[in-house]
Coordinates of C-alpha atoms in Angstrom, one line a residue:
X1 CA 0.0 0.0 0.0
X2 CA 2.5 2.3 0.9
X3 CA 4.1 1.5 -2.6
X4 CA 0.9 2.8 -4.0
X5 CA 0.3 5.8 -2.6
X6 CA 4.2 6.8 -2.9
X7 CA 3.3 6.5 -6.7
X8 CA 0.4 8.0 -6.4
X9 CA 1.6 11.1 -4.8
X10 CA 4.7 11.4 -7.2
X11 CA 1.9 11.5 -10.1
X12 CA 0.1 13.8 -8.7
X13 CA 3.7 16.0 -7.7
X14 CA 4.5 15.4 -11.2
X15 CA 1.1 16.8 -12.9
X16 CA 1.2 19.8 -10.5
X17 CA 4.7 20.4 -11.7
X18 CA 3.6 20.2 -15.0
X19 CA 0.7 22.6 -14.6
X20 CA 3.3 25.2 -13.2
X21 CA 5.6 24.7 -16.3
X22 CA 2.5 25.2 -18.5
X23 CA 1.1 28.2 -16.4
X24 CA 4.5 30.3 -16.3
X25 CA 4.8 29.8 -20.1
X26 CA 2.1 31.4 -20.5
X27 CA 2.1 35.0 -21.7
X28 CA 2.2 37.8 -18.6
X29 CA -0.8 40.0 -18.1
X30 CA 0.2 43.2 -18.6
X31 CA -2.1 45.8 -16.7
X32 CA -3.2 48.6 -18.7
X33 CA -0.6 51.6 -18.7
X34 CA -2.9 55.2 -17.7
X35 CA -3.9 57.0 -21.4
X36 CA -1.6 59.5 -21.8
X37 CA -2.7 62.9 -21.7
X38 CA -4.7 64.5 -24.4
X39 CA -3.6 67.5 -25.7
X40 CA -6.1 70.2 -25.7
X41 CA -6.4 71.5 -29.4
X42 CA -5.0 75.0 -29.8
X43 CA -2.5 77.3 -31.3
X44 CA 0.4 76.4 -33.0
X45 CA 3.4 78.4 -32.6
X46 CA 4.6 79.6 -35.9
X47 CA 7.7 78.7 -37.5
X48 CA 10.0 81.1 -39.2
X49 CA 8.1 84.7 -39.3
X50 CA 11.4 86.9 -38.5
X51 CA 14.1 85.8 -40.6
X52 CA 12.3 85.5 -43.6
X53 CA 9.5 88.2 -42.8
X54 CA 9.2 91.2 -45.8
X55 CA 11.3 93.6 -44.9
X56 CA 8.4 96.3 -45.6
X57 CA 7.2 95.2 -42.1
X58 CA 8.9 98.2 -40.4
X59 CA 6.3 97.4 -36.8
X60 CA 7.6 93.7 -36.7
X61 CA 11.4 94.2 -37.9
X62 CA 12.1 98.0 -37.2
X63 CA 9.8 99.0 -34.9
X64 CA 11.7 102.0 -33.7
X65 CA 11.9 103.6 -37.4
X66 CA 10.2 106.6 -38.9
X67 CA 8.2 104.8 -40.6
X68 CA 6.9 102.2 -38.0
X69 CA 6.0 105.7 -36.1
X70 CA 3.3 105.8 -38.9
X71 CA 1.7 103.0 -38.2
X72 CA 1.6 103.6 -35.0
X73 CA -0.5 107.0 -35.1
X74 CA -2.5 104.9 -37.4
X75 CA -2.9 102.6 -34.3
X76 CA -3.7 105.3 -32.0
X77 CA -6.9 106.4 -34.4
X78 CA -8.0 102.8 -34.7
X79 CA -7.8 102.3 -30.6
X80 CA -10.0 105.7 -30.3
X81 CA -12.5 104.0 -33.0
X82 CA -12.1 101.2 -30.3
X83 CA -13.1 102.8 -27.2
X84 CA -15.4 105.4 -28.7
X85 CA -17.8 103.0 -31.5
X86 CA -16.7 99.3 -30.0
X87 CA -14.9 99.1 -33.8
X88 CA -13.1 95.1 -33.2
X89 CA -13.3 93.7 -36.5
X90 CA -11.6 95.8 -39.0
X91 CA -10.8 95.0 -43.0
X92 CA -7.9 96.0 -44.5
X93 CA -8.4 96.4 -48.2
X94 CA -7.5 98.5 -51.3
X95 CA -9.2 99.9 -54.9
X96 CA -6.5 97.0 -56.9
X97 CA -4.5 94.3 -55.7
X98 CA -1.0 95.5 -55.6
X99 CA -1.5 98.9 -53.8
X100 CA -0.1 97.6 -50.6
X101 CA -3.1 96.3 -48.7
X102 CA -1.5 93.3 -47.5
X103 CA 1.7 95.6 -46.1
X104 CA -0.5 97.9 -44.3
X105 CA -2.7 95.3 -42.8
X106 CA 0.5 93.5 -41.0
X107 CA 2.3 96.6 -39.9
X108 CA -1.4 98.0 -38.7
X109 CA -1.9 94.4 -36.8
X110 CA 1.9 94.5 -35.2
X111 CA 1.0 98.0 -33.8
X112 CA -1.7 97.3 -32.3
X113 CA 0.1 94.0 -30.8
X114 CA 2.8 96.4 -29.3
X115 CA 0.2 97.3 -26.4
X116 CA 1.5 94.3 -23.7
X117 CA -2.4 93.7 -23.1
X118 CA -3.9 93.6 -26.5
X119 CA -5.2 90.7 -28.5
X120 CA -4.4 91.1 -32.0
X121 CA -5.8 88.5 -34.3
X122 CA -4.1 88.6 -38.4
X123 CA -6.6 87.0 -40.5
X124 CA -6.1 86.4 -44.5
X125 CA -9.3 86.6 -45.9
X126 CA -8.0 86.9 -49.1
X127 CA -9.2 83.6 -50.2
X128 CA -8.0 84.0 -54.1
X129 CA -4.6 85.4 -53.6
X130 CA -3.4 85.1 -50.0
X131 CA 0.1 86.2 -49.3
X132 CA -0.2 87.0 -45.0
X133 CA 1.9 83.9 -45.3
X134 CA 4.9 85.0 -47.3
X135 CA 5.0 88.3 -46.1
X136 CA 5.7 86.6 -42.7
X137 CA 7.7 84.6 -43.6
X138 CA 6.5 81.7 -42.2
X139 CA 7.6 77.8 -42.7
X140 CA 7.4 74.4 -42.7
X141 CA 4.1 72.7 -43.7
X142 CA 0.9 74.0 -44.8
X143 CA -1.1 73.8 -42.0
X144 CA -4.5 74.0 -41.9
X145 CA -6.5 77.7 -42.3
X146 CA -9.5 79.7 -42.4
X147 CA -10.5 78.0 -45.3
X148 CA -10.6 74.5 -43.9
X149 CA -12.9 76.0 -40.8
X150 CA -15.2 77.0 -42.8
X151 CA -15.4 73.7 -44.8
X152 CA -14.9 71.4 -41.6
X153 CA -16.9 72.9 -38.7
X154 CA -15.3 70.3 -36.2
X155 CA -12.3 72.6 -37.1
X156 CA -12.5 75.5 -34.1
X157 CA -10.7 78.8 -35.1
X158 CA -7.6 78.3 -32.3
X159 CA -7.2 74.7 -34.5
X160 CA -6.4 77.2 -37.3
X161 CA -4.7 79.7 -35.3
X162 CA -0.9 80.2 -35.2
X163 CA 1.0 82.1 -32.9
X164 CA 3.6 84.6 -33.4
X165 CA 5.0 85.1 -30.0
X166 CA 8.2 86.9 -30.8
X167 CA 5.3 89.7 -32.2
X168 CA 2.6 89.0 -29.3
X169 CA 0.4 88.4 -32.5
X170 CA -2.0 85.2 -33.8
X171 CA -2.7 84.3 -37.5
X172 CA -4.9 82.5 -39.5
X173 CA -3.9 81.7 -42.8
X174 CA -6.5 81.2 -46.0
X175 CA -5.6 77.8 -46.1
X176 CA -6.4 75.4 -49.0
X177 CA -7.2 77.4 -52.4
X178 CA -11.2 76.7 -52.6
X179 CA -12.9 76.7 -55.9
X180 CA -15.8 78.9 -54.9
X181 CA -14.5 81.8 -52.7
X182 CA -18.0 83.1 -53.3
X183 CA -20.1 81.0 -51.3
X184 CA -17.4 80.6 -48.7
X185 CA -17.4 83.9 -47.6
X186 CA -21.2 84.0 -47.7
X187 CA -21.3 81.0 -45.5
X188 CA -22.4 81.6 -42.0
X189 CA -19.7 79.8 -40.9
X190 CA -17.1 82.7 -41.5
X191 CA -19.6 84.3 -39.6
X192 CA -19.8 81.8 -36.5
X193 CA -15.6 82.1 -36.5
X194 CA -15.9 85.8 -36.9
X195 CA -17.7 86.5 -34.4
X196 CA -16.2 83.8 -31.9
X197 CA -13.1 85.8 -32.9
X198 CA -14.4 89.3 -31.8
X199 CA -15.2 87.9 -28.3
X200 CA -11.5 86.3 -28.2
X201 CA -9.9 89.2 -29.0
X202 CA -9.6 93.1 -28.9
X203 CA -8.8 93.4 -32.6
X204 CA -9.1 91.5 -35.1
X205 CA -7.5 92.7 -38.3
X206 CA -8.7 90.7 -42.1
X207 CA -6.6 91.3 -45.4
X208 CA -9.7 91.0 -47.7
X209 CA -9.5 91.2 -51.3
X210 CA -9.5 94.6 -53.4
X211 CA -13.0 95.9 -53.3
X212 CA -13.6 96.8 -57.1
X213 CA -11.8 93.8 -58.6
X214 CA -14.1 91.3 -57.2
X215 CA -17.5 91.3 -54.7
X216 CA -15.8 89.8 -51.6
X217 CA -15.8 92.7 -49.3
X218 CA -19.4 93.7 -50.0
X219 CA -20.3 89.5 -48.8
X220 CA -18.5 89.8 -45.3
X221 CA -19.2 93.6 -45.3
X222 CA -22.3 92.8 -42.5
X223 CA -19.4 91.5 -40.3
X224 CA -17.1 94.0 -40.1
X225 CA -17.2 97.0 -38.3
X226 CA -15.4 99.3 -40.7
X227 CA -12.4 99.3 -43.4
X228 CA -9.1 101.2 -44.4
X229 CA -8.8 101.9 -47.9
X230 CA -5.0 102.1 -49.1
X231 CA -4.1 104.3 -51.6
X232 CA -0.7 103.5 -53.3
X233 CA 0.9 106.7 -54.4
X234 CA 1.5 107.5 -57.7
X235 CA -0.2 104.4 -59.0
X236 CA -4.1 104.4 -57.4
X237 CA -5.9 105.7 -60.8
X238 CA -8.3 108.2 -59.5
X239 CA -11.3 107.2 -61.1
X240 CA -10.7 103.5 -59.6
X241 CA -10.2 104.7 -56.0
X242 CA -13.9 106.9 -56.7
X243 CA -15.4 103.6 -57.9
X244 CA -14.2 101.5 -54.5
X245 CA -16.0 104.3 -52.6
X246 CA -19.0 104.5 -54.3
X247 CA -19.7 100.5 -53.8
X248 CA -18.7 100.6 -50.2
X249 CA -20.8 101.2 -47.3
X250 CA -19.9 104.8 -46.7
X251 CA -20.8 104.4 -43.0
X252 CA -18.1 101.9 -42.5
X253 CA -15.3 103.4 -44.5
X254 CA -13.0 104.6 -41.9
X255 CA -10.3 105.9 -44.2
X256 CA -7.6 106.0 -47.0
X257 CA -4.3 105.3 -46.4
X258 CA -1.8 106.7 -48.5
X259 CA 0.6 104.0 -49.1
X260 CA 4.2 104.5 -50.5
X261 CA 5.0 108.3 -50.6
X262 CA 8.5 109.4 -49.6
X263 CA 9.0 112.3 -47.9
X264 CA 12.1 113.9 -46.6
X265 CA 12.8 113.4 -43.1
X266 CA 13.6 117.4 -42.7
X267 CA 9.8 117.9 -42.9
X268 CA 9.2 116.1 -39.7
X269 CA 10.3 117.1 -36.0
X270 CA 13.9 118.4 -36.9
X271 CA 14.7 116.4 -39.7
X272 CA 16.8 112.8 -40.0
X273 CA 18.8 112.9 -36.4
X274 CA 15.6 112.8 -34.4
X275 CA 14.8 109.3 -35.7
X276 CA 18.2 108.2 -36.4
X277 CA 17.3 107.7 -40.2
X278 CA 20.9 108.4 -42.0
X279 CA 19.4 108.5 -45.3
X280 CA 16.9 111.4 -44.7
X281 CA 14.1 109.9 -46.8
X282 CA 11.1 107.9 -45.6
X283 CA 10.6 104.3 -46.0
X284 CA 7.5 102.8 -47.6
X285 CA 4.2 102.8 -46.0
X286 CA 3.5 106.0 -44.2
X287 CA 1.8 109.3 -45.4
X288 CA -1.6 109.2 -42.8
X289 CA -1.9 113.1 -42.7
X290 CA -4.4 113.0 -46.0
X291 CA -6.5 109.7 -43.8
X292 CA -7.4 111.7 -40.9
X293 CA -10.4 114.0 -42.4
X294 CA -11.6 111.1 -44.0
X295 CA -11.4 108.9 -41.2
X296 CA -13.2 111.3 -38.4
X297 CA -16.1 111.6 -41.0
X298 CA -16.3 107.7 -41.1
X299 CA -15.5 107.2 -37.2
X300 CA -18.6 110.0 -37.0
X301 CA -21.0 108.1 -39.1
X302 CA -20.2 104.9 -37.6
X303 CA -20.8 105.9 -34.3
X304 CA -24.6 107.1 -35.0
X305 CA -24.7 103.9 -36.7
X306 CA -23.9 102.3 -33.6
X307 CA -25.9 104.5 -31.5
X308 CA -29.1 103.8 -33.3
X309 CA -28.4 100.1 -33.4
X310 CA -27.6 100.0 -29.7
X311 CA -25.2 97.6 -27.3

């Protein structure tokens, strides 16, 4: 008997050693590692935008020129507009394309970010022919822009929203090129993000189109609280700049800027020394004096506007 049960209990020490061989050959359970963080969707840091910025943006690359000073009393008007008629959403667009609109809008937009507190918003709403981009200079890979909110609404406007930090500024880009700028800009979509914009920010400054080329700035028109009108000197045909005015709100017409006029520096506070311009002459952009009548009468007529509208 005890022969038996000696064999018995060596089978049954040998099956439970074999049932611990099978059972550590078998693959570890491996507990569930925590889900790594989400990351909140939001702005992107730009890349590039200094070294390869145009050098015509004298608030972003020379901001202590003669002719950053410009756009800075062009800053000062638009900030009054601000506290006096609630102006947020401004439009920065010319009779023609090549009369400096894109320029002006930039150097306007890196004034205004020069306040520590303000919250400038760039937007290109030039869907045809959108150059914010290169003028900034900025790299790498197309990213996504305000063209892609509109046509993807899960798409929030800080997913298309770069940040500039070195200018205390934020940009969208156009994006894609659509194939019916049209009925983009009439969708109420570039509403929505327009107006989610005004509430995000203290200014928000769109490169549109020129107005008598093509319709675009009479479609967002019920948007945006007024617009500049540059002038380029020398080269705005007369009869071009009369036609822009008469198809434009003349309520929200704030202004002309004249765009591209050199003047000698002798003319202004004692000449070339004050601003430390060796050269004497003015660089491109400046030349307000002529926008100020023009721009009371707007700022005027927009504030009754306003006044009859209500908060």
């Amino acid at each position: 008997m005890s022969t038996f049960f000696s064999a018995r209990e060596q089978a049954e020490r040998d099956r439970a050693l074999r049932g611990q061989i099978e059972s550590s050959s078998l693959p570890a359970v491996v507990e569930p590692s925590p889900a790594a963080p989400v990351r909140e969707p939001g702005p992107t840091p730009a890349t590039g935008a200094v070294d390869g910025a145009d050098e015509h943006l004298v608030s972003l690359l020379t901001p202590t020129s003669f002719a950053a000073e410009q756009y800075r009393g062009l800053r000062h008007l638009v900030e009054q507009f601000h506290k006096s008629a609630r102006l947020s959403v401004l439009a920065v667009s010319s009779p023609a394309s090549g009369d400096g609109k894109t320029t002006t809008a930039i150097n306007l937009a890196g004034a205004l970010a020069q306040a520590p507190e303000a919250r400038v918003l760039l937007v290109d709403l030039d869907l045809r022919r959108g150059s914010v981009r290169e003028h900034l200079g900025l790299g790498g890979r197309q990213s996504p822009g305000l063209v892609d909110a509109i046509l993807k609404p899960a798409l929030a406007l800080e997913d298309v929203t770069q940040l500039c930090p070195s200018f205390n500024l934020s940009v969208v880009l156009a994006g894609r090129s659509p194939a019916t700028h049209y009925e983009l800009l009439k969708s109420p979509r570039l509403g929505e993000l327009l107006g989610e914009a005004r509430h995000r920010y203290d200014y928000v400054l769109l490169d549109t189109p020129p107005v008598v080329v093509v319709p675009d700035c009479r479609v967002i028109e019920k948007w945006v609280d007024g617009f500049l009108l540059v002038v380029a000197a020398r080269k705005t045909p007369r009869k071009l700049l009369e036609e822009a005015l008469t198809v434009m709100d003349p309520a929200k017409i704030l202004g002309l800027v004249f765009n591209g006029e050199d003047r000698p520096l002798s003319l202004y506070y004692g000449g070339a020394e004050y601003y430390g311009e060796a050269d004497g002459r003015l660089a491109r952009g400046a030349g307000i004096a002529r926008w100020l009548q023009w721009a009371k009468r707007g700022g005027d007529a927009l504030r009754r506007q306003r006044s009859r509208r209500g908060p």
